PDB file of C-alpha atoms in Angstrom:
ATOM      1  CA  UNK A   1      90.110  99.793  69.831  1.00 58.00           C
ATOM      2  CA  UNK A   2      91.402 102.749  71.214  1.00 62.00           C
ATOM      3  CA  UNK A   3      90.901 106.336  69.936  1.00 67.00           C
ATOM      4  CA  UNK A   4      93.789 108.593  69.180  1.00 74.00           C
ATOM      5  CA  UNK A   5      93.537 112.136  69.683  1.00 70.00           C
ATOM      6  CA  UNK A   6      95.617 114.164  66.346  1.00 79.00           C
ATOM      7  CA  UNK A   7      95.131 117.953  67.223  1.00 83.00           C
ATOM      8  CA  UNK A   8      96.589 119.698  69.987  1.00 81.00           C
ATOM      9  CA  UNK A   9      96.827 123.331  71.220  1.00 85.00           C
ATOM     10  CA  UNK A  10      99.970 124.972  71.950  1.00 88.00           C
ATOM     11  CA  UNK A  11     100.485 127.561  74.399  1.00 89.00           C
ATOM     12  CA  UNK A  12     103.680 129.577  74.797  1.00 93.00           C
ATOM     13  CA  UNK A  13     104.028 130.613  77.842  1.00 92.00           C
ATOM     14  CA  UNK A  14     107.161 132.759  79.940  1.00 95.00           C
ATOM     15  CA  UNK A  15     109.487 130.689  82.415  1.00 95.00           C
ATOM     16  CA  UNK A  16     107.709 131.258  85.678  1.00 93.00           C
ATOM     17  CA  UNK A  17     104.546 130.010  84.335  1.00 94.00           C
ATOM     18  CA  UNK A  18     105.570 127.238  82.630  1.00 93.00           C
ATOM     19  CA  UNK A  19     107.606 125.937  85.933  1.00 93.00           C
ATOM     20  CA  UNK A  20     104.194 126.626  87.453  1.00 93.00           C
ATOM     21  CA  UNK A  21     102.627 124.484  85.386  1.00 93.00           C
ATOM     22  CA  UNK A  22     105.228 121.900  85.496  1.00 92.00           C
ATOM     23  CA  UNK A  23     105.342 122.177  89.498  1.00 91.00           C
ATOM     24  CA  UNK A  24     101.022 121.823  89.350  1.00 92.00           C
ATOM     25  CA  UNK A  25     101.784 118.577  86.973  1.00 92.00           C
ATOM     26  CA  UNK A  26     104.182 116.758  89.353  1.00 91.00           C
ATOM     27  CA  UNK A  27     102.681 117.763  92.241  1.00 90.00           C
ATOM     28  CA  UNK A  28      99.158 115.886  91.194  1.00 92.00           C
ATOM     29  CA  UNK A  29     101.096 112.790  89.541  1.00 92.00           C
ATOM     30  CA  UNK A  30     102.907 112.848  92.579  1.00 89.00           C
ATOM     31  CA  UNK A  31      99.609 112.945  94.494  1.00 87.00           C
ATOM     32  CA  UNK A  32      97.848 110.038  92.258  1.00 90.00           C
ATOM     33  CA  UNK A  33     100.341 107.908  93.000  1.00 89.00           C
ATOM     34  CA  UNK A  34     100.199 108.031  96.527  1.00 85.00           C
ATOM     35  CA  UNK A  35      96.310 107.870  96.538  1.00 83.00           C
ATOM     36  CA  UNK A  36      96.903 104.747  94.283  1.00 89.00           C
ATOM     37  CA  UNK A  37      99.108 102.853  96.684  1.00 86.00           C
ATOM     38  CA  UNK A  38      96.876 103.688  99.433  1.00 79.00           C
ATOM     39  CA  UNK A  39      94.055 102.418  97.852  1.00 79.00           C
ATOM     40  CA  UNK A  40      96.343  99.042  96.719  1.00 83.00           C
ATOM     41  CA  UNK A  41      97.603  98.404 100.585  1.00 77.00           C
ATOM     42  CA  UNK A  42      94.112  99.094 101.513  1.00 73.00           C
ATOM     43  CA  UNK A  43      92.336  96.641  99.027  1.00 77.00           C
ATOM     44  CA  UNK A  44      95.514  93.958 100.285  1.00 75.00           C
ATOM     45  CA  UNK A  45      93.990  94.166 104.158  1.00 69.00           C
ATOM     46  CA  UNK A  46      90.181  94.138 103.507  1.00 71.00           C
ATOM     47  CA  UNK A  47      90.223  90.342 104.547  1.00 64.00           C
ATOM     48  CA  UNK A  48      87.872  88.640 107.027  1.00 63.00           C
ATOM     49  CA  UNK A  49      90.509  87.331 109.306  1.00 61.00           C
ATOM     50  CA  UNK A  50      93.216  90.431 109.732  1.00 56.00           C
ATOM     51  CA  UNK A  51      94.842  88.870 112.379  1.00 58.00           C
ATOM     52  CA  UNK A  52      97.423  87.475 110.089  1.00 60.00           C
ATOM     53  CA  UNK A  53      98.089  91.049 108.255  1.00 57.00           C
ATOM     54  CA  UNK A  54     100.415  93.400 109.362  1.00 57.00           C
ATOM     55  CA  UNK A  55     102.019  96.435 107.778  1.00 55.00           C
ATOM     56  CA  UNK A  56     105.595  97.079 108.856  1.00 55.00           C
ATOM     57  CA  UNK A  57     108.059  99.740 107.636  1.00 52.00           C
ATOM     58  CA  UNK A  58     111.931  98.772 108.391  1.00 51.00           C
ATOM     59  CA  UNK A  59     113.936 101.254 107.262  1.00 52.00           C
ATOM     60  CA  UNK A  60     117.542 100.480 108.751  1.00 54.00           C
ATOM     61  CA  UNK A  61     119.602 103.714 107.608  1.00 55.00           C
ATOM     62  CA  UNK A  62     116.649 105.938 107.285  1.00 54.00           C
ATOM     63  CA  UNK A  63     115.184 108.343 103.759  1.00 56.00           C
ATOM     64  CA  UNK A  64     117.712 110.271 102.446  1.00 60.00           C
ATOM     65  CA  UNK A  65     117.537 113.968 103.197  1.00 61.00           C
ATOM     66  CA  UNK A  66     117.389 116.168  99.982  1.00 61.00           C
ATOM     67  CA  UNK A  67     117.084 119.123  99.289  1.00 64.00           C
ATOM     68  CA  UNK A  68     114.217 118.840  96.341  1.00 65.00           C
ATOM     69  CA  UNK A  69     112.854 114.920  96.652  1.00 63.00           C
ATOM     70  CA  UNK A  70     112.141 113.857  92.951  1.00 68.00           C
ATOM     71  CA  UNK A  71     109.477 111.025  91.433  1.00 70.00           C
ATOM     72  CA  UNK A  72     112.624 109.117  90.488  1.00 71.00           C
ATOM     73  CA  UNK A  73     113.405 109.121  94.347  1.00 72.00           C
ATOM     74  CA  UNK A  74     110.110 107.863  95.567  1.00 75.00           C
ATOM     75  CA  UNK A  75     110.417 104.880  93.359  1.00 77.00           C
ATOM     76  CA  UNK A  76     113.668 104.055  94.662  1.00 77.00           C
ATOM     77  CA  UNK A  77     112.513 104.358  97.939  1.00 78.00           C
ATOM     78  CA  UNK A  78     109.183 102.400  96.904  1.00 81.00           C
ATOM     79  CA  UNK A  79     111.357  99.468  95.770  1.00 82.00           C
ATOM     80  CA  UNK A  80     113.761  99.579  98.251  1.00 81.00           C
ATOM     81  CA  UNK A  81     111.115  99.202 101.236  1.00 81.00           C
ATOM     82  CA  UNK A  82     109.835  96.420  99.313  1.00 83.00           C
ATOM     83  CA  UNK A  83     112.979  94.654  98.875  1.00 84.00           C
ATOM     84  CA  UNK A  84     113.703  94.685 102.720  1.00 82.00           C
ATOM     85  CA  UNK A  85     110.335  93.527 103.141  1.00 82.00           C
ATOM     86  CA  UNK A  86     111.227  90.310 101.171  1.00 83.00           C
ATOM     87  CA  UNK A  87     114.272  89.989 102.168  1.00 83.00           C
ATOM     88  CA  UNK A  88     112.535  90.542 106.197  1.00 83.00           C
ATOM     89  CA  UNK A  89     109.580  87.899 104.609  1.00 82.00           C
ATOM     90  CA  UNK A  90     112.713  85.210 103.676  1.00 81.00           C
ATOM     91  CA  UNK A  91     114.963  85.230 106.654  1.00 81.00           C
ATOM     92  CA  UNK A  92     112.689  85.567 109.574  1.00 80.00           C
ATOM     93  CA  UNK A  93     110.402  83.046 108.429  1.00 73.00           C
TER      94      UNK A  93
END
């Protein structure tokens, strides 16, 4: 059973602090998430035998080049590595 939490506290705050805030926010989900799939590909290659593990990055065309790189762009770029790794996994072997 979970707990839900009812009361909250809000703060108003002026423009450059709340884009402070919001810039603190996305820069720590930002940074749990990449903490989290280190950990994950780390966990994946703790195996006795690592001879047959290997991590390889193909990126044919290369990241796009933005000039702000957003969350929504780091999943496409998650997904997209991991579709040419199937798609590496299904013709070359």
């Amino acid at each position: 059973r979970s707990a839900r939490r009812t009361s909250f506290t809000q703060v108003n705050l002026r423009k450059p602090q709340a884009r402070d805030g919001r810039d603190a926010l996305s820069k720590d989900v930002y940074n749990a998430l990449f903490l989290w799939t280190v950990r994950r590909i780390n966990d994946q290659l703790l195996v006795e035998d690592r001879s047959d593990f290997e991590i390889g990055v193909l990126d044919i065309f290369g990241f796009e080049i933005f000039a702000t790189n957003s969350f929504e762009q780091l999943c496409i770029n998650i997904c997209n590595e991991r579709l040419q790794f199937n798609f590496n996994l299904n013709i070359f072997q």
